[in-house]
Amino acid sequence: MLAKLLQPVLSLALPPRCAGCGAIADNDHRFCAACWGSLRFLGPPWCAACHMPFSHEPEPGTRCGPCLAAAPRHGSVDAAVAYGAVARTVALRLKYAGRAAFAETAARLMVRHLAADTDLLIPVPLHRWRLWSRGYNQAGLIAGALGRLSGVPIDVHGLVRRRATPVLRVQSGAGRRRTVRGAFEVPHTLRIRVAGKRIVLVDDVYTSGATTDACIAALHAGGAARVAVLCWARVIADGDD
């Protein structure tokens, strides 16, 4: 009751801010008109396998070149938006600046991509040393917000990072895959949690797919029936669509 009475005062003292630029917004977890207009929301038409956007409407079942060359391990890769200036700001503030509320900001735009038959949400895990130094796992915060919005259960222990890995952003695609190969596992005592489940693997940004592919391999080894990927933002290189 007290919180409701104080809400108008708090709104004046601490008005909602745009998640992209910090300008005053009309509500929490919203963007100003300029930042909203600069976001590129992802959806069809896209590759039937990896959901990479197409610039034209293809025939049903059409796959992109990479998916034709090698069948992907994932069920699909979905993201709320393409990686750009505003999406990057949200991701970095969540990841490094402790802006935990941005996890719900991202999740509100991601939840439309969550398949109705999803059994379990699992965040991409951090190694315990990095979790200790940062204090939280941004993918775990997003998964938690998605769980609250959708009612889908979350398991933050079903997948673990068994060894620390160096920063991937300075490595080539092949180097990233070598670095994370075998870095994740489903603990034997917890395999019952993932066995036979349709899982959505949650992360903040999808870049090369090296990390999520390593996670997917571990989840399939643990008995998962299907693993799809859902992220806040997806890096799309010029010409990819």
PDB file of N, CA and C in Angstrom, residues 108-174:
ATOM      1  N   ARG A 108      11.565  -8.733 -22.476  1.00  0.00           N
ATOM      2  CA  ARG A 108      10.240  -8.331 -22.967  1.00  0.00           C
ATOM      3  C   ARG A 108      10.163  -8.346 -24.496  1.00  0.00           C
ATOM      4  N   LEU A 109      11.298  -8.086 -25.135  1.00  0.00           N
ATOM      5  CA  LEU A 109      11.311  -8.104 -26.598  1.00  0.00           C
ATOM      6  C   LEU A 109      11.713  -9.462 -27.157  1.00  0.00           C
ATOM      7  N   MET A 110      12.269 -10.318 -26.318  1.00  0.00           N
ATOM      8  CA  MET A 110      12.660 -11.656 -26.736  1.00  0.00           C
ATOM      9  C   MET A 110      11.533 -12.667 -26.630  1.00  0.00           C
ATOM     10  N   VAL A 111      10.616 -12.465 -25.693  1.00  0.00           N
ATOM     11  CA  VAL A 111       9.650 -13.507 -25.344  1.00  0.00           C
ATOM     12  C   VAL A 111       8.753 -13.894 -26.516  1.00  0.00           C
ATOM     13  N   ARG A 112       8.563 -12.999 -27.484  1.00  0.00           N
ATOM     14  CA  ARG A 112       7.725 -13.325 -28.648  1.00  0.00           C
ATOM     15  C   ARG A 112       8.317 -14.463 -29.483  1.00  0.00           C
ATOM     16  N   HIS A 113       9.635 -14.679 -29.336  1.00  0.00           N
ATOM     17  CA  HIS A 113      10.295 -15.749 -30.095  1.00  0.00           C
ATOM     18  C   HIS A 113      10.330 -17.076 -29.336  1.00  0.00           C
ATOM     19  N   LEU A 114       9.845 -17.105 -28.118  1.00  0.00           N
ATOM     20  CA  LEU A 114       9.921 -18.317 -27.312  1.00  0.00           C
ATOM     21  C   LEU A 114       8.866 -19.317 -27.769  1.00  0.00           C
ATOM     22  N   ALA A 115       9.315 -20.490 -28.199  1.00  0.00           N
ATOM     23  CA  ALA A 115       8.386 -21.509 -28.703  1.00  0.00           C
ATOM     24  C   ALA A 115       7.433 -21.964 -27.605  1.00  0.00           C
ATOM     25  N   ALA A 116       6.195 -22.187 -27.990  1.00  0.00           N
ATOM     26  CA  ALA A 116       5.166 -22.547 -27.016  1.00  0.00           C
ATOM     27  C   ALA A 116       5.429 -23.892 -26.361  1.00  0.00           C
ATOM     28  N   ASP A 117       6.171 -24.782 -27.026  1.00  0.00           N
ATOM     29  CA  ASP A 117       6.412 -26.115 -26.473  1.00  0.00           C
ATOM     30  C   ASP A 117       7.734 -26.210 -25.701  1.00  0.00           C
ATOM     31  N   THR A 118       8.331 -25.076 -25.360  1.00  0.00           N
ATOM     32  CA  THR A 118       9.591 -25.083 -24.614  1.00  0.00           C
ATOM     33  C   THR A 118       9.393 -25.690 -23.229  1.00  0.00           C
ATOM     34  N   ASP A 119      10.254 -26.629 -22.860  1.00  0.00           N
ATOM     35  CA  ASP A 119      10.175 -27.268 -21.550  1.00  0.00           C
ATOM     36  C   ASP A 119      11.050 -26.578 -20.505  1.00  0.00           C
ATOM     37  N   LEU A 120      12.168 -25.998 -20.963  1.00  0.00           N
ATOM     38  CA  LEU A 120      13.164 -25.535 -20.000  1.00  0.00           C
ATOM     39  C   LEU A 120      14.019 -24.426 -20.608  1.00  0.00           C
ATOM     40  N   LEU A 121      14.322 -23.417 -19.786  1.00  0.00           N
ATOM     41  CA  LEU A 121      15.261 -22.361 -20.161  1.00  0.00           C
ATOM     42  C   LEU A 121      16.577 -22.602 -19.442  1.00  0.00           C
ATOM     43  N   ILE A 122      17.668 -22.569 -20.186  1.00  0.00           N
ATOM     44  CA  ILE A 122      18.995 -22.732 -19.587  1.00  0.00           C
ATOM     45  C   ILE A 122      19.890 -21.602 -20.095  1.00  0.00           C
ATOM     46  N   PRO A 123      20.457 -20.798 -19.209  1.00  0.00           N
ATOM     47  CA  PRO A 123      21.365 -19.734 -19.655  1.00  0.00           C
ATOM     48  C   PRO A 123      22.750 -20.283 -19.977  1.00  0.00           C
ATOM     49  N   VAL A 124      23.438 -19.637 -20.922  1.00  0.00           N
ATOM     50  CA  VAL A 124      24.842 -19.969 -21.167  1.00  0.00           C
ATOM     51  C   VAL A 124      25.609 -19.658 -19.880  1.00  0.00           C
ATOM     52  N   PRO A 125      26.302 -20.636 -19.304  1.00  0.00           N
ATOM     53  CA  PRO A 125      26.925 -20.410 -17.986  1.00  0.00           C
ATOM     54  C   PRO A 125      28.269 -19.698 -18.077  1.00  0.00           C
ATOM     55  N   LEU A 126      28.606 -18.999 -16.999  1.00  0.00           N
ATOM     56  CA  LEU A 126      29.940 -18.445 -16.823  1.00  0.00           C
ATOM     57  C   LEU A 126      30.768 -19.423 -16.003  1.00  0.00           C
ATOM     58  N   HIS A 127      32.086 -19.368 -16.188  1.00  0.00           N
ATOM     59  CA  HIS A 127      32.950 -20.138 -15.298  1.00  0.00           C
ATOM     60  C   HIS A 127      32.875 -19.522 -13.904  1.00  0.00           C
ATOM     61  N   ARG A 128      33.035 -20.316 -12.870  1.00  0.00           N
ATOM     62  CA  ARG A 128      32.863 -19.831 -11.498  1.00  0.00           C
ATOM     63  C   ARG A 128      33.788 -18.669 -11.165  1.00  0.00           C
ATOM     64  N   TRP A 129      34.985 -18.631 -11.757  1.00  0.00           N
ATOM     65  CA  TRP A 129      35.891 -17.514 -11.475  1.00  0.00           C
ATOM     66  C   TRP A 129      35.331 -16.209 -12.039  1.00  0.00           C
ATOM     67  N   ARG A 130      34.827 -16.261 -13.263  1.00  0.00           N
ATOM     68  CA  ARG A 130      34.260 -15.054 -13.862  1.00  0.00           C
ATOM     69  C   ARG A 130      32.969 -14.661 -13.169  1.00  0.00           C
ATOM     70  N   LEU A 131      32.181 -15.643 -12.766  1.00  0.00           N
ATOM     71  CA  LEU A 131      30.956 -15.346 -12.027  1.00  0.00           C
ATOM     72  C   LEU A 131      31.292 -14.673 -10.704  1.00  0.00           C
ATOM     73  N   TRP A 132      32.339 -15.141 -10.052  1.00  0.00           N
ATOM     74  CA  TRP A 132      32.760 -14.550  -8.783  1.00  0.00           C
ATOM     75  C   TRP A 132      33.229 -13.116  -8.975  1.00  0.00           C
ATOM     76  N   SER A 133      33.994 -12.851 -10.033  1.00  0.00           N
ATOM     77  CA  SER A 133      34.529 -11.511 -10.253  1.00  0.00           C
ATOM     78  C   SER A 133      33.455 -10.526 -10.700  1.00  0.00           C
ATOM     79  N   ARG A 134      32.513 -10.988 -11.533  1.00  0.00           N
ATOM     80  CA  ARG A 134      31.465 -10.092 -12.025  1.00  0.00           C
ATOM     81  C   ARG A 134      30.310  -9.994 -11.055  1.00  0.00           C
ATOM     82  N   GLY A 135      30.029 -11.074 -10.347  1.00  0.00           N
ATOM     83  CA  GLY A 135      28.950 -11.062  -9.368  1.00  0.00           C
ATOM     84  C   GLY A 135      27.620 -11.572  -9.889  1.00  0.00           C
ATOM     85  N   TYR A 136      27.495 -11.747 -11.180  1.00  0.00           N
ATOM     86  CA  TYR A 136      26.243 -12.233 -11.765  1.00  0.00           C
ATOM     87  C   TYR A 136      26.523 -12.704 -13.185  1.00  0.00           C
ATOM     88  N   ASN A 137      25.590 -13.491 -13.709  1.00  0.00           N
ATOM     89  CA  ASN A 137      25.657 -13.959 -15.093  1.00  0.00           C
ATOM     90  C   ASN A 137      24.550 -13.248 -15.867  1.00  0.00           C
ATOM     91  N   GLN A 138      24.921 -12.423 -16.827  1.00  0.00           N
ATOM     92  CA  GLN A 138      23.914 -11.645 -17.552  1.00  0.00           C
ATOM     93  C   GLN A 138      22.930 -12.553 -18.282  1.00  0.00           C
ATOM     94  N   ALA A 139      23.391 -13.696 -18.795  1.00  0.00           N
ATOM     95  CA  ALA A 139      22.485 -14.633 -19.460  1.00  0.00           C
ATOM     96  C   ALA A 139      21.497 -15.221 -18.454  1.00  0.00           C
ATOM     97  N   GLY A 140      21.969 -15.443 -17.237  1.00  0.00           N
ATOM     98  CA  GLY A 140      21.087 -15.945 -16.191  1.00  0.00           C
ATOM     99  C   GLY A 140      20.018 -14.937 -15.813  1.00  0.00           C
ATOM    100  N   LEU A 141      20.374 -13.648 -15.790  1.00  0.00           N
ATOM    101  CA  LEU A 141      19.388 -12.608 -15.483  1.00  0.00           C
ATOM    102  C   LEU A 141      18.319 -12.541 -16.580  1.00  0.00           C
ATOM    103  N   ILE A 142      18.747 -12.643 -17.829  1.00  0.00           N
ATOM    104  CA  ILE A 142      17.780 -12.620 -18.930  1.00  0.00           C
ATOM    105  C   ILE A 142      16.875 -13.842 -18.872  1.00  0.00           C
ATOM    106  N   ALA A 143      17.461 -15.022 -18.613  1.00  0.00           N
ATOM    107  CA  ALA A 143      16.664 -16.247 -18.509  1.00  0.00           C
ATOM    108  C   ALA A 143      15.650 -16.131 -17.381  1.00  0.00           C
ATOM    109  N   GLY A 144      16.067 -15.539 -16.256  1.00  0.00           N
ATOM    110  CA  GLY A 144      15.143 -15.356 -15.141  1.00  0.00           C
ATOM    111  C   GLY A 144      13.972 -14.476 -15.519  1.00  0.00           C
ATOM    112  N   ALA A 145      14.249 -13.380 -16.241  1.00  0.00           N
ATOM    113  CA  ALA A 145      13.173 -12.489 -16.680  1.00  0.00           C
ATOM    114  C   ALA A 145      12.261 -13.189 -17.683  1.00  0.00           C
ATOM    115  N   LEU A 146      12.836 -13.963 -18.591  1.00  0.00           N
ATOM    116  CA  LEU A 146      12.019 -14.720 -19.547  1.00  0.00           C
ATOM    117  C   LEU A 146      11.122 -15.723 -18.834  1.00  0.00           C
ATOM    118  N   GLY A 147      11.673 -16.367 -17.817  1.00  0.00           N
ATOM    119  CA  GLY A 147      10.887 -17.322 -17.054  1.00  0.00           C
ATOM    120  C   GLY A 147       9.705 -16.670 -16.365  1.00  0.00           C
ATOM    121  N   ARG A 148       9.938 -15.492 -15.793  1.00  0.00           N
ATOM    122  CA  ARG A 148       8.838 -14.777 -15.120  1.00  0.00           C
ATOM    123  C   ARG A 148       7.769 -14.338 -16.118  1.00  0.00           C
ATOM    124  N   LEU A 149       8.191 -13.934 -17.305  1.00  0.00           N
ATOM    125  CA  LEU A 149       7.238 -13.456 -18.309  1.00  0.00           C
ATOM    126  C   LEU A 149       6.454 -14.596 -18.958  1.00  0.00           C
ATOM    127  N   SER A 150       7.096 -15.749 -19.101  1.00  0.00           N
ATOM    128  CA  SER A 150       6.497 -16.856 -19.857  1.00  0.00           C
ATOM    129  C   SER A 150       5.964 -17.993 -19.001  1.00  0.00           C
ATOM    130  N   GLY A 151       6.476 -18.116 -17.779  1.00  0.00           N
ATOM    131  CA  GLY A 151       6.110 -19.247 -16.931  1.00  0.00           C
ATOM    132  C   GLY A 151       6.896 -20.508 -17.219  1.00  0.00           C
ATOM    133  N   VAL A 152       7.872 -20.448 -18.146  1.00  0.00           N
ATOM    134  CA  VAL A 152       8.699 -21.614 -18.460  1.00  0.00           C
ATOM    135  C   VAL A 152       9.759 -21.784 -17.365  1.00  0.00           C
ATOM    136  N   PRO A 153       9.960 -22.995 -16.862  1.00  0.00           N
ATOM    137  CA  PRO A 153      10.959 -23.220 -15.806  1.00  0.00           C
ATOM    138  C   PRO A 153      12.380 -22.902 -16.269  1.00  0.00           C
ATOM    139  N   ILE A 154      13.227 -22.548 -15.310  1.00  0.00           N
ATOM    140  CA  ILE A 154      14.623 -22.220 -15.577  1.00  0.00           C
ATOM    141  C   ILE A 154      15.500 -23.171 -14.783  1.00  0.00           C
ATOM    142  N   ASP A 155      16.628 -23.548 -15.381  1.00  0.00           N
ATOM    143  CA  ASP A 155      17.612 -24.369 -14.667  1.00  0.00           C
ATOM    144  C   ASP A 155      18.985 -23.734 -14.874  1.00  0.00           C
ATOM    145  N   VAL A 156      19.539 -23.161 -13.816  1.00  0.00           N
ATOM    146  CA  VAL A 156      20.846 -22.496 -13.927  1.00  0.00           C
ATOM    147  C   VAL A 156      21.988 -23.437 -13.568  1.00  0.00           C
ATOM    148  N   HIS A 157      21.677 -24.673 -13.211  1.00  0.00           N
ATOM    149  CA  HIS A 157      22.716 -25.625 -12.823  1.00  0.00           C
ATOM    150  C   HIS A 157      22.831 -26.813 -13.789  1.00  0.00           C
ATOM    151  N   GLY A 158      21.887 -26.938 -14.713  1.00  0.00           N
ATOM    152  CA  GLY A 158      21.879 -28.092 -15.603  1.00  0.00           C
ATOM    153  C   GLY A 158      23.004 -28.115 -16.612  1.00  0.00           C
ATOM    154  N   LEU A 159      23.615 -26.949 -16.855  1.00  0.00           N
ATOM    155  CA  LEU A 159      24.745 -26.846 -17.775  1.00  0.00           C
ATOM    156  C   LEU A 159      25.822 -26.028 -17.076  1.00  0.00           C
ATOM    157  N   VAL A 160      27.055 -26.531 -17.070  1.00  0.00           N
ATOM    158  CA  VAL A 160      28.152 -25.835 -16.390  1.00  0.00           C
ATOM    159  C   VAL A 160      29.323 -25.638 -17.348  1.00  0.00           C
ATOM    160  N   ARG A 161      30.090 -24.583 -17.070  1.00  0.00           N
ATOM    161  CA  ARG A 161      31.335 -24.353 -17.815  1.00  0.00           C
ATOM    162  C   ARG A 161      32.450 -24.998 -17.007  1.00  0.00           C
ATOM    163  N   ARG A 162      33.000 -26.080 -17.532  1.00  0.00           N
ATOM    164  CA  ARG A 162      33.936 -26.893 -16.759  1.00  0.00           C
ATOM    165  C   ARG A 162      35.324 -26.283 -16.673  1.00  0.00           C
ATOM    166  N   ARG A 163      35.663 -25.387 -17.595  1.00  0.00           N
ATOM    167  CA  ARG A 163      36.960 -24.726 -17.543  1.00  0.00           C
ATOM    168  C   ARG A 163      36.838 -23.297 -18.045  1.00  0.00           C
ATOM    169  N   ALA A 164      37.698 -22.433 -17.521  1.00  0.00           N
ATOM    170  CA  ALA A 164      37.704 -21.044 -17.957  1.00  0.00           C
ATOM    171  C   ALA A 164      38.278 -20.951 -19.356  1.00  0.00           C
ATOM    172  N   THR A 165      37.801 -19.980 -20.136  1.00  0.00           N
ATOM    173  CA  THR A 165      38.296 -19.764 -21.491  1.00  0.00           C
ATOM    174  C   THR A 165      38.658 -18.299 -21.652  1.00  0.00           C
ATOM    175  N   PRO A 166      39.652 -18.000 -22.496  1.00  0.00           N
ATOM    176  CA  PRO A 166      40.015 -16.601 -22.741  1.00  0.00           C
ATOM    177  C   PRO A 166      38.911 -15.870 -23.489  1.00  0.00           C
ATOM    178  N   VAL A 167      39.004 -14.551 -23.509  1.00  0.00           N
ATOM    179  CA  VAL A 167      38.021 -13.729 -24.205  1.00  0.00           C
ATOM    180  C   VAL A 167      37.995 -14.113 -25.688  1.00  0.00           C
ATOM    181  N   LEU A 168      36.783 -14.297 -26.220  1.00  0.00           N
ATOM    182  CA  LEU A 168      36.639 -14.796 -27.586  1.00  0.00           C
ATOM    183  C   LEU A 168      36.613 -13.695 -28.638  1.00  0.00           C
ATOM    184  N   ARG A 169      36.264 -12.470 -28.264  1.00  0.00           N
ATOM    185  CA  ARG A 169      36.011 -11.445 -29.277  1.00  0.00           C
ATOM    186  C   ARG A 169      37.234 -11.085 -30.118  1.00  0.00           C
ATOM    187  N   VAL A 170      38.438 -11.410 -29.627  1.00  0.00           N
ATOM    188  CA  VAL A 170      39.646 -11.095 -30.393  1.00  0.00           C
ATOM    189  C   VAL A 170      40.090 -12.282 -31.254  1.00  0.00           C
ATOM    190  N   GLN A 171      39.344 -13.377 -31.220  1.00  0.00           N
ATOM    191  CA  GLN A 171      39.738 -14.574 -31.953  1.00  0.00           C
ATOM    192  C   GLN A 171      38.922 -14.737 -33.238  1.00  0.00           C
ATOM    193  N   SER A 172      39.482 -15.485 -34.170  1.00  0.00           N
ATOM    194  CA  SER A 172      38.754 -15.818 -35.395  1.00  0.00           C
ATOM    195  C   SER A 172      37.650 -16.826 -35.073  1.00  0.00           C
ATOM    196  N   GLY A 173      36.767 -17.056 -36.057  1.00  0.00           N
ATOM    197  CA  GLY A 173      35.703 -18.030 -35.849  1.00  0.00           C
ATOM    198  C   GLY A 173      36.238 -19.404 -35.521  1.00  0.00           C
ATOM    199  N   ALA A 174      37.263 -19.849 -36.283  1.00  0.00           N
ATOM    200  CA  ALA A 174      37.858 -21.160 -36.027  1.00  0.00           C
ATOM    201  C   ALA A 174      38.538 -21.196 -34.669  1.00  0.00           C
TER     202      ALA A 174
END
